[in-house]
CSV table of C-alpha atoms in Angstrom, one decimal:
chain,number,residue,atom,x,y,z
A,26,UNK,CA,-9.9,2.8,67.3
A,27,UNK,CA,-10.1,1.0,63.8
A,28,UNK,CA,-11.0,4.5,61.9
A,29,UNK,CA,-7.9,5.9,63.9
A,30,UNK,CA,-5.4,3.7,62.7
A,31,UNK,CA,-7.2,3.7,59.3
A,32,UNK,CA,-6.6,8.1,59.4
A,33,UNK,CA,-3.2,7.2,60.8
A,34,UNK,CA,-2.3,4.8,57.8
A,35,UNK,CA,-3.5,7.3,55.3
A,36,UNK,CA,-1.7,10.1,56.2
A,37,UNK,CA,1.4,8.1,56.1
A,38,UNK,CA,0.9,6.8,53.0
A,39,UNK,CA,0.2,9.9,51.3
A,40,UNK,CA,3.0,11.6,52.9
A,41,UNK,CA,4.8,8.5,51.4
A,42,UNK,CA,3.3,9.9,48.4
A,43,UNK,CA,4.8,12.8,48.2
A,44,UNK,CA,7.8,12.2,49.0
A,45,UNK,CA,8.5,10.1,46.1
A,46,UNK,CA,6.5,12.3,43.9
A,47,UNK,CA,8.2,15.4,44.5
A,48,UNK,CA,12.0,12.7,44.3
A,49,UNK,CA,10.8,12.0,41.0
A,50,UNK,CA,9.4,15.2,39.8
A,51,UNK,CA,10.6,18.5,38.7
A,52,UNK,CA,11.9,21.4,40.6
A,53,UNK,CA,12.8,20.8,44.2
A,54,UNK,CA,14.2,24.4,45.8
A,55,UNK,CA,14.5,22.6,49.2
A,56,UNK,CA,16.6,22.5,51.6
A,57,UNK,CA,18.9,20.4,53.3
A,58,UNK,CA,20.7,21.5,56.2
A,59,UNK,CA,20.8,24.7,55.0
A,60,UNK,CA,22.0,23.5,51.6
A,61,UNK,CA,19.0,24.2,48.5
A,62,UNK,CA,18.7,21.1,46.5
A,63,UNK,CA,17.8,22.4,42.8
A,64,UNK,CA,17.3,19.8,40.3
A,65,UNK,CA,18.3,20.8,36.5
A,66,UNK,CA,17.5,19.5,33.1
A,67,UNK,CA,20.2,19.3,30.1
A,68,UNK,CA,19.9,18.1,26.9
A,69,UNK,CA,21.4,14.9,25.2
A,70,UNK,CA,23.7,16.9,23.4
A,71,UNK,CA,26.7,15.8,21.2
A,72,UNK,CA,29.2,13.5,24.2
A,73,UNK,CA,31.9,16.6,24.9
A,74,UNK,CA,28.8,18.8,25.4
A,75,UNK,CA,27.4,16.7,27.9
A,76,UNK,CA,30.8,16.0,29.9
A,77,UNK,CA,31.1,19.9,30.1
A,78,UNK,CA,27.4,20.4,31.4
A,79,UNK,CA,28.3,17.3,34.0
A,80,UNK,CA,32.1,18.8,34.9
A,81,UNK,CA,30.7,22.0,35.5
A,82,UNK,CA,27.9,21.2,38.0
A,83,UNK,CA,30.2,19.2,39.7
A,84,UNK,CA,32.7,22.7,39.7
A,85,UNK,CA,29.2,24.7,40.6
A,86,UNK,CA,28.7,22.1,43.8
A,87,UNK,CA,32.0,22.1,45.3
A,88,UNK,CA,31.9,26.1,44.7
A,89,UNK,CA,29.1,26.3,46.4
A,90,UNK,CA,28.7,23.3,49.0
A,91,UNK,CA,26.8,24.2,52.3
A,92,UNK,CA,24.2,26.8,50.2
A,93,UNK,CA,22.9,25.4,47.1
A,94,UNK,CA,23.7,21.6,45.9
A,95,UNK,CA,22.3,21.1,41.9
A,96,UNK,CA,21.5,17.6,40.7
A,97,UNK,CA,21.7,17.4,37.1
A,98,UNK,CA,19.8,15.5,34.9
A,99,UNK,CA,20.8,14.5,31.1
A,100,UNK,CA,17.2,14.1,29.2
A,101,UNK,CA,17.7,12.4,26.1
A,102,UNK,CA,16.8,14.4,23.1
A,103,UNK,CA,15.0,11.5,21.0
A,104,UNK,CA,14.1,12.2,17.4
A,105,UNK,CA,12.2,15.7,16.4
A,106,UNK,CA,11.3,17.2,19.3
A,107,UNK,CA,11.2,14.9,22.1
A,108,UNK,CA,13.3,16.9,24.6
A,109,UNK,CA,10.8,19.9,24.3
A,110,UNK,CA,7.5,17.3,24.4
A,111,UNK,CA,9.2,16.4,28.0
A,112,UNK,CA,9.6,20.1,28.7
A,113,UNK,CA,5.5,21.0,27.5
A,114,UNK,CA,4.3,17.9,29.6
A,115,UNK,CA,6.0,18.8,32.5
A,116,UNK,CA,4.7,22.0,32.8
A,117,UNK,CA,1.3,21.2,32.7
A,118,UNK,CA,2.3,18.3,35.7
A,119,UNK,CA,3.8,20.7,37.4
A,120,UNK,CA,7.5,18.6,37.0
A,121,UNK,CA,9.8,21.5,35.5
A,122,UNK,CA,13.0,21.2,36.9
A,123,UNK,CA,14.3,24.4,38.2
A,124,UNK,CA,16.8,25.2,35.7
A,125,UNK,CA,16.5,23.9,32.5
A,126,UNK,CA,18.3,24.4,28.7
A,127,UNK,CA,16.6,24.7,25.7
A,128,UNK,CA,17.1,25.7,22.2
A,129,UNK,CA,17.2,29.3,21.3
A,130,UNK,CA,14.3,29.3,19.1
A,131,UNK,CA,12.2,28.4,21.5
A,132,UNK,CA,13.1,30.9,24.2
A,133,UNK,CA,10.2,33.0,23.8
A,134,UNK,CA,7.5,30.5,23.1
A,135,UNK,CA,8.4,29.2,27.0
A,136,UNK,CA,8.4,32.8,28.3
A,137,UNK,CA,5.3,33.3,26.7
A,138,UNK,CA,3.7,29.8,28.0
A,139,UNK,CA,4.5,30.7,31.7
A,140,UNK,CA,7.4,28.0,31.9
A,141,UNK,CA,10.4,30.5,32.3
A,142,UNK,CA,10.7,33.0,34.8
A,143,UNK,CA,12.2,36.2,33.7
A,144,UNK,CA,16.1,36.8,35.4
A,145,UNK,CA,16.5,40.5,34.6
A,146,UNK,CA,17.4,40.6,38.5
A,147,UNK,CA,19.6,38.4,39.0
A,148,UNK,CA,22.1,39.7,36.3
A,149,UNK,CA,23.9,42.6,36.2
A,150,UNK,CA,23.6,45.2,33.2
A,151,UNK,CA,27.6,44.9,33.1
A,152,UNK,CA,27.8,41.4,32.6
A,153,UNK,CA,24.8,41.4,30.7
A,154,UNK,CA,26.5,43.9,28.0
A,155,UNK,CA,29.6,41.0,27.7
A,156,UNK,CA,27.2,38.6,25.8
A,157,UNK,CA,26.8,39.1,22.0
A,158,UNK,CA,23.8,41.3,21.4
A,159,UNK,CA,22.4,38.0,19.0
A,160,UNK,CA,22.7,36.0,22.3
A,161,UNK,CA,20.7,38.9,24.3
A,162,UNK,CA,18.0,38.8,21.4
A,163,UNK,CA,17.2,35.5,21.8
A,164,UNK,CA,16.8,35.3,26.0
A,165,UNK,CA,14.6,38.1,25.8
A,166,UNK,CA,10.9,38.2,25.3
A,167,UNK,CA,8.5,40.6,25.7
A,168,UNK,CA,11.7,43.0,27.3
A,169,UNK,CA,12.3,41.0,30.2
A,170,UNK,CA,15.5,38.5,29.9
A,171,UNK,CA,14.7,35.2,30.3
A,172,UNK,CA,17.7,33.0,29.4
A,173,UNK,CA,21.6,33.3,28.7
A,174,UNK,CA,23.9,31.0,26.3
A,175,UNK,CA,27.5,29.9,26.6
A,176,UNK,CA,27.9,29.1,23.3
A,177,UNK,CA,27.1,30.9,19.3
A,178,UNK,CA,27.0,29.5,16.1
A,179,UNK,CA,26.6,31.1,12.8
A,180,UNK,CA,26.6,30.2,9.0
A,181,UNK,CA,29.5,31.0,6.8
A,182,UNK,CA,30.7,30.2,2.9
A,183,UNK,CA,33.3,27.5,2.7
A,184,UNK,CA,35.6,27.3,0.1
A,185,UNK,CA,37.4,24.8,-2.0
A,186,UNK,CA,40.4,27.3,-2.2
A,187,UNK,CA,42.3,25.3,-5.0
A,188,UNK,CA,38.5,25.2,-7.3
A,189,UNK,CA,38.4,29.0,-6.8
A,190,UNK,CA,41.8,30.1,-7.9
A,191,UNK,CA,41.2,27.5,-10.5
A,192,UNK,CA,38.2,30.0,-11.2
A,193,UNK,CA,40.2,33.2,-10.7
A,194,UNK,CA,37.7,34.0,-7.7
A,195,UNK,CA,39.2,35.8,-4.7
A,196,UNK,CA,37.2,34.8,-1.4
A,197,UNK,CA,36.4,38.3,0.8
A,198,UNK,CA,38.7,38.4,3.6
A,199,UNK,CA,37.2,41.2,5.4
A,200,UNK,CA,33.6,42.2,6.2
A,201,UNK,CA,33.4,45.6,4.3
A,202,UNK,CA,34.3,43.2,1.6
A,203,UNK,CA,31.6,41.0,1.6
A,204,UNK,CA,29.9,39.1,-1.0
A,205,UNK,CA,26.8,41.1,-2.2
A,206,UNK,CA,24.0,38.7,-3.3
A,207,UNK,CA,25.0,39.7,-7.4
A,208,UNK,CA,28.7,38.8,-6.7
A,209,UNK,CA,27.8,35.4,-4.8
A,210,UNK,CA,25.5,34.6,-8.0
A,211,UNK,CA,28.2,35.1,-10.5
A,212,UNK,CA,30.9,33.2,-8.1
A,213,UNK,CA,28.5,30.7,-8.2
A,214,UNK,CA,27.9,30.3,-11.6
A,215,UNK,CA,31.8,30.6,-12.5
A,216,UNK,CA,32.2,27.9,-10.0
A,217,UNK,CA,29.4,25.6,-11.7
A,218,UNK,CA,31.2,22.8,-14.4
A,219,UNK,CA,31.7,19.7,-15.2
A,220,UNK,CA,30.3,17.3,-12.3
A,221,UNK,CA,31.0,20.1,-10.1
A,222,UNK,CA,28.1,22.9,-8.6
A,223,UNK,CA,29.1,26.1,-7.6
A,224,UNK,CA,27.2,26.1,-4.2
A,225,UNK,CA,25.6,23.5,-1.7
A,226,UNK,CA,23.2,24.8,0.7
A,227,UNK,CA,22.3,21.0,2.9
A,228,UNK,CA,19.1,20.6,1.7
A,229,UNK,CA,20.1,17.1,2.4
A,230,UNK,CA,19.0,18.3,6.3
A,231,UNK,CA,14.9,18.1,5.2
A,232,UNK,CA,12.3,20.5,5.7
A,233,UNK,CA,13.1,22.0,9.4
A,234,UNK,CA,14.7,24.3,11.7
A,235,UNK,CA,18.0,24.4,8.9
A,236,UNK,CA,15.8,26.2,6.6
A,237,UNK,CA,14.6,28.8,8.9
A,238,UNK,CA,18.1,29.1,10.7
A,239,UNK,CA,20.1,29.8,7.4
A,240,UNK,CA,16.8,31.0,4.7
A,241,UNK,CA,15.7,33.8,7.7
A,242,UNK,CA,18.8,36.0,7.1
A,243,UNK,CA,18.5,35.9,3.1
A,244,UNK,CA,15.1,37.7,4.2
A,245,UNK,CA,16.7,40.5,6.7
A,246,UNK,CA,19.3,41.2,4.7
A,247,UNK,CA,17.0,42.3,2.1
A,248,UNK,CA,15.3,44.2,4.5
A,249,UNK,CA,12.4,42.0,5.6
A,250,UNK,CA,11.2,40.9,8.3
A,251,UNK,CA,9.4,37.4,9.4
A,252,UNK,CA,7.1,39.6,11.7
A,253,UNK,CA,6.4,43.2,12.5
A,254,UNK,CA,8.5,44.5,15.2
A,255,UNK,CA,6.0,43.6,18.3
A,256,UNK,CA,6.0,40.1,16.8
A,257,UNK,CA,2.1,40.0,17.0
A,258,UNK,CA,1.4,40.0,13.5
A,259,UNK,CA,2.9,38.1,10.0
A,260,UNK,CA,0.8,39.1,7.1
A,261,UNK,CA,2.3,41.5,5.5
A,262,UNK,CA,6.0,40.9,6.8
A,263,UNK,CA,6.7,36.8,6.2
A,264,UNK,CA,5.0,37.4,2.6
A,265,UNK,CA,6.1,41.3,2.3
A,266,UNK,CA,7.5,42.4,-0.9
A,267,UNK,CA,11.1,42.5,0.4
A,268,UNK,CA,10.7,39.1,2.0
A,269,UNK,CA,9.1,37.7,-1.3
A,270,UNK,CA,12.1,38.9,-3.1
A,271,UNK,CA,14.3,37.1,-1.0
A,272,UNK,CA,12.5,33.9,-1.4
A,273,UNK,CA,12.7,34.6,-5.2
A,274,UNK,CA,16.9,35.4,-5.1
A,275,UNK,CA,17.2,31.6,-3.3
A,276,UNK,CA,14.3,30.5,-6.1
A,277,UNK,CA,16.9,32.2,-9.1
A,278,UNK,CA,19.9,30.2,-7.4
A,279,UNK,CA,17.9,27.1,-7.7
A,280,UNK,CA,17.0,28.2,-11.4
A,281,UNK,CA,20.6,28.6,-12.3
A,282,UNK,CA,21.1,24.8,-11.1
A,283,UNK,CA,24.3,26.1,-9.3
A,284,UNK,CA,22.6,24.7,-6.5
A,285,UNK,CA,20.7,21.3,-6.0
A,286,UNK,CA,17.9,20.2,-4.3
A,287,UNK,CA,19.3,16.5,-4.3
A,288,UNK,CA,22.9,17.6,-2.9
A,289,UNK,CA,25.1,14.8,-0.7
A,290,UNK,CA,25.8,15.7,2.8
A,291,UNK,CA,29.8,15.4,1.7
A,292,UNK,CA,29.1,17.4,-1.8
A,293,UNK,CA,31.7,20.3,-0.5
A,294,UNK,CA,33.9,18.1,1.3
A,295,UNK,CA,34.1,15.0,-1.9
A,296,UNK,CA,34.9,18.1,-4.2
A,297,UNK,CA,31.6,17.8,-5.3
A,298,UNK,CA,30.8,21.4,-4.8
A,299,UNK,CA,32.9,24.6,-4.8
A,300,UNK,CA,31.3,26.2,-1.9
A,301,UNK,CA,28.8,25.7,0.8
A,302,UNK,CA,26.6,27.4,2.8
A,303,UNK,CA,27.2,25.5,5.9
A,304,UNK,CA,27.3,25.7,10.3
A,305,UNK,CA,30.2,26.5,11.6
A,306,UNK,CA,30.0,23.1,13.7
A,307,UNK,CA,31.1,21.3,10.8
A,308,UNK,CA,34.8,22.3,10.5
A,309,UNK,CA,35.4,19.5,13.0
A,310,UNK,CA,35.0,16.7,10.6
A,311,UNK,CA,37.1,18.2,7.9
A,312,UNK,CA,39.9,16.5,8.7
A,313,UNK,CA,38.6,13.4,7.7
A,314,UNK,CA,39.0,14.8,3.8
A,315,UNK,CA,43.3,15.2,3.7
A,316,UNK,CA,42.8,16.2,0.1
A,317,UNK,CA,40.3,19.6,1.2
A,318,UNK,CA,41.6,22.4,1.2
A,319,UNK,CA,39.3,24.9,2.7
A,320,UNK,CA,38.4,28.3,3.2
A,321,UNK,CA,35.9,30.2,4.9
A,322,UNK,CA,34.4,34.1,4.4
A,323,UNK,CA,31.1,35.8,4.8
A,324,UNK,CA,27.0,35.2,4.3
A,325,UNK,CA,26.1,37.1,1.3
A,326,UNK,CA,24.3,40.1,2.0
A,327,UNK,CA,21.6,42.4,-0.1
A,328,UNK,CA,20.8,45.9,1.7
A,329,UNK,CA,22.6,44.6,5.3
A,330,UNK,CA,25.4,42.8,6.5
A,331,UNK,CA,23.3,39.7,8.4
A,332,UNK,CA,24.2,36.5,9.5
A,333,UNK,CA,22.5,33.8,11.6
A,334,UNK,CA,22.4,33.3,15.1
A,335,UNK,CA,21.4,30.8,17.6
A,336,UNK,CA,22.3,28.0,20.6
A,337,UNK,CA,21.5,26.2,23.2
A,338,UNK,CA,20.6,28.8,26.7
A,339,UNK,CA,19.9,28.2,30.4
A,340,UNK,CA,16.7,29.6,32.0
A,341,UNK,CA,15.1,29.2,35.5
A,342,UNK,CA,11.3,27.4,35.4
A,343,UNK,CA,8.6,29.5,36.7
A,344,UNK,CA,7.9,26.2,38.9
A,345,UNK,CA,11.5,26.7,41.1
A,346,UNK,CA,10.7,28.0,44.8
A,347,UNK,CA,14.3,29.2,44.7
A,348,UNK,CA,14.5,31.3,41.3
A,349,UNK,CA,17.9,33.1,43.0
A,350,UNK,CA,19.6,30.4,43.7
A,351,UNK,CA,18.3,28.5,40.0
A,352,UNK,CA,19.7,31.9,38.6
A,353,UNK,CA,22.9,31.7,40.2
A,354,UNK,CA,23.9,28.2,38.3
A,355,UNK,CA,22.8,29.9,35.0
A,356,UNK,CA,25.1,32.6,35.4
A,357,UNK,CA,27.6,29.7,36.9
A,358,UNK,CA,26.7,28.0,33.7
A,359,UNK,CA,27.2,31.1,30.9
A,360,UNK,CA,30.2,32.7,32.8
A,361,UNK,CA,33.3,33.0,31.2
A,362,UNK,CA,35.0,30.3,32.0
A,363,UNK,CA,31.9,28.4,30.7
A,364,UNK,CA,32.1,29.9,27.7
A,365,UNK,CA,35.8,29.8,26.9
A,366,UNK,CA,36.1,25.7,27.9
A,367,UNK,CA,32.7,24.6,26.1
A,368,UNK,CA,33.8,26.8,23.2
A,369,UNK,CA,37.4,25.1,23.0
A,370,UNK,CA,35.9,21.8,23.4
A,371,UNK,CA,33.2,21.8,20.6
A,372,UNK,CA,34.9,24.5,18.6
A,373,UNK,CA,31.9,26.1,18.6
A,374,UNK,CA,31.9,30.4,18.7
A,375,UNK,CA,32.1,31.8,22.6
A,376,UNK,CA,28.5,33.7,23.2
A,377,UNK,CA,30.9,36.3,24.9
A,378,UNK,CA,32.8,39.2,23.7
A,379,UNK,CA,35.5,38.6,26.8
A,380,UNK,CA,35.9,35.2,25.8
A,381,UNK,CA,36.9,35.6,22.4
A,382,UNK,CA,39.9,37.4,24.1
A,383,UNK,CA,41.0,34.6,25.4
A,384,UNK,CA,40.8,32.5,22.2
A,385,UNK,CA,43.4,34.2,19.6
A,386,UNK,CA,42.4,31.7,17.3
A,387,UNK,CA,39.3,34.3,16.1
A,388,UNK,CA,41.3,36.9,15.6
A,389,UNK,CA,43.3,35.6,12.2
A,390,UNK,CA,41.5,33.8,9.4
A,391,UNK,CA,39.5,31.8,8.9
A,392,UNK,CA,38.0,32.4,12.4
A,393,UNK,CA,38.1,36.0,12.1
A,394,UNK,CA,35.2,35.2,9.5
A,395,UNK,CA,33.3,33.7,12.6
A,396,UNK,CA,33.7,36.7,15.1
A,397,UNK,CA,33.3,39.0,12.8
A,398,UNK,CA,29.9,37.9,12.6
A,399,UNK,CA,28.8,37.4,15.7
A,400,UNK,CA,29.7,40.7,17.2
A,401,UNK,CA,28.8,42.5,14.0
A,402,UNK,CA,25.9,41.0,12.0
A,403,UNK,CA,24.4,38.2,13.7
A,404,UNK,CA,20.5,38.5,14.1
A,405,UNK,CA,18.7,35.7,16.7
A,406,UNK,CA,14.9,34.5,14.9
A,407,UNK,CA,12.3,36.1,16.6
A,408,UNK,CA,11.1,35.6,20.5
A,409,UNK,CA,7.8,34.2,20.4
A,410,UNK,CA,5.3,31.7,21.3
A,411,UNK,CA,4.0,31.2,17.3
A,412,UNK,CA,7.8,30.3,16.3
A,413,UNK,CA,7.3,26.6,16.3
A,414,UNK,CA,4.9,27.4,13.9
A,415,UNK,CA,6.1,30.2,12.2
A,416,UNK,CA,9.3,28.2,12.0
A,417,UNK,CA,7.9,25.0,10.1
A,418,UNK,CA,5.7,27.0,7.6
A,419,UNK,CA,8.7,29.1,6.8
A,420,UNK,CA,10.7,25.8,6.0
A,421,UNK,CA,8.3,24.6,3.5
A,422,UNK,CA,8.4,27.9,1.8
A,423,UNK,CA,12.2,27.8,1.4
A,424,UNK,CA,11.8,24.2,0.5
A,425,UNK,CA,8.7,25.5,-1.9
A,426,UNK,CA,11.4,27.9,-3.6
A,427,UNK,CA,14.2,25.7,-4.0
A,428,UNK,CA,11.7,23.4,-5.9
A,429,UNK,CA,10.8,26.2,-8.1
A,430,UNK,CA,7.0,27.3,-7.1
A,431,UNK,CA,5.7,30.0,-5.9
A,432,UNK,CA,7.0,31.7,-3.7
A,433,UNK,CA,4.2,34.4,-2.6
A,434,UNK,CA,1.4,31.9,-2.3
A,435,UNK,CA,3.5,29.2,0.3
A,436,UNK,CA,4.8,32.8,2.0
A,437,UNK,CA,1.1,33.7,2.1
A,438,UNK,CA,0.4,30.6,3.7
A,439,UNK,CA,2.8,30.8,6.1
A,440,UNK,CA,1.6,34.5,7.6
A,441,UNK,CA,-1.6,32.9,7.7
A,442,UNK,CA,-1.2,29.9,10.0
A,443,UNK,CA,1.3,32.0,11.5
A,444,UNK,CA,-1.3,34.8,12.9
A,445,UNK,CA,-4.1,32.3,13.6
A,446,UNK,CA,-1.2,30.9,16.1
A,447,UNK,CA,-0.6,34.4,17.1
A,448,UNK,CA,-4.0,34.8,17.7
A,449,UNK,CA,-4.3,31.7,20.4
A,450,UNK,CA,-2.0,33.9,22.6
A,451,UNK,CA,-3.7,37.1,22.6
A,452,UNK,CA,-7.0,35.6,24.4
């Protein structure tokens, strides 16, 4: 009788167990009178970007109340990398939620890991062609789609339009008129007097993602690449000849001392420079400066027109029992009215050719400058599980030829650790 009611008492408790384990871990795909309970994970983004991802879960519910019910989480980001530390130990606890969003970058290094599942058949090749090819690029790894964005970004050249014409330097208006790397130098240097530098690039932003976000496209405009096309292999593509070039253009900018490795992070916005290389995110908190007056046209290009690409996408965990339903809020979640609100709130470029459309703001400068690059020349950093390595050693070599060494042996260095990464994924 005793060893009964000892079995009994187990069996409840772990059942107890369970329960509370699977309330307090990752994906659910359950069901509750006929409803699915998914559980989703967003980042601590800037405040507005969270109120959209909570408004529009709450829209996603009410839409769809009786079949599937999504309770949202908000993971705070912390500093570095914390929000994707959360996401790693998860998946080896099996506590994925089952959808989740994550930086571009790292798109294919989760794909590759086992924590996405691919979504290729739960979107449809028409709505798939209304995304921007760059946002395409970066949800796909290994040609299966993976994840879908809301929102763009790119890079641009701000102006100080009273400092040019000052100069006598018209600002390209249109992209056949873009800067070519030559012209961009000798704006620079024009622009470079007194207290003032021609050009700030924020290398006040350290030795991270910045440098690979904004130094990639100085490397595939001059025809380089950061890996060969199947991404399995660096040497010979990170430290090519056209990508050591590259390096050594940023290095000659440096040289001139139109640039600084010691800049402000208010240099172009205190008059302090001329022109910046900055994200597009920052026009916001112009209006603090009533005395700038500022313009906007394209990245400087070498062989091809390129610009850099990149956001925050929505994927469904390999862990979700109900990868349909988890699918359906990341199409809920990147749909066109997702994209046109979350792009008028953080003024940030819609991931959707439809969208801009409805925002006739893009088509007359300075925004044209924006879409203009993100339908035409944006280029998303490579899918794949060595980036967070490839990424960091890439940094340092930008940061290496800003400082003025050289440029070949930290390039060298970075296909090196980059393929012995590589390598850990092939076994």
């Amino acid at each position: 009788m005793k060893k009964g009611l000892l079995l009994l008492f187990c069996l409840v408790l772990a059942l107890s167990m369970s329960a509370c384990s699977n309330d307090n871990q990752g994906a659910s795909g359950t069901e509750k009178n006929g409803e699915v309970q998914l559980k989703m994970w967003a980042h601590q983004g800037q405040p507005k970007e969270v109120d959209f991802y909570k408004k529009r879960i709450e829209e996603f519910n009410k839409a769809h109340k009786g079949k599937i019910h999504v309770k949202l989480d908000i993971i705070p980001s912390g500093a570095g990398h914390a929000y994707e530390d959360k996401i790693n130990a998860a998946a080896t606890s099996n506590g994925l939620p089952d959808v989740l969003d994550m930086d571009g970058p790292f798109v294919g290094n989760y794909a590759a890991t086992g924590i996405l599942a691919p979504i290729d058949d739960y979107v449809e090749k028409k709505d798939k062609q209304d995304f921007a090819k760059s946002i395409i690029q970066q949800g796909t790894y290994d040609s299966k789609l993976y994840a879908l964005g809301a929102m763009e970004s790119s890079i641009v050249v701000f102006y100080n339009k009273k400092l040019l014409k000052e100069a006598g330097i018209n600002a390209p208006e249109s992209l056949d008129k873009a800067w070519t790397w030559d012209q961009f130098m000798d704006a620079s240097k024009k622009l470079t007097k007194n207290n003032v530098r021609g050009l700030t690039m924020h290398m006040d932003n350290g030795v991270g993602e910045w440098l690979t976000y904004m130094g990639s496209v100085f490397v595939w405009s001059n025809g380089g690449l950061l890996l060969n096309k199947d991404r399995t292999k660096a040497d010979g593509y990170v430290n090519g000849p056209k990508s050591i070039e590259a390096m050594n253009y940023v290095k000659d900018l440096f040289k001139s001392k139109v640039v600084s490795v010691s800049n402000g992070p208010t240099d172009f916005e205190e008059g302090k420079a001329a022109m910046m290389l900055g994200g597009v995110w920052l026009i916001p908190g112009f209006e603090e400066y009533k005395n700038l007056d500022w313009g906007m046209t394209y990245f400087p290009y070498s062989k091809k027109k390129t610009s850099p690409s990149g956001s925050w996408a929505f994927g469904v965990s390999s862990q979700s029992k109900q990868p349909k339903e988890a699918a359906e809020v990341v199409k809920w979640m990147s749909n066109k009215d997702s994209v046109v609100e979350i792009s008028k709130i953080t003024g940030m470029p819609p991931a959707r050719e439809s969208a801009f459309k409805e925002l006739p703001e893009y088509d007359k400068l300075p925004k044209k400058i924006i879409k203009d690059q993100v339908l035409n020349t944006a280029k998303a950093r490579p899918a794949t599980p060595a980036y967070p390595v490839l990424t960091a050693k890439f940094a340092e070599a930008f940061q290496a030829a800003a400082l003025g060494q050289d440029v070949k042996k930290e390039l060298d260095k970075a296909a090196k650790d980059t393929d012995r990464e590589l390598e850990r994924f092939k076994k």
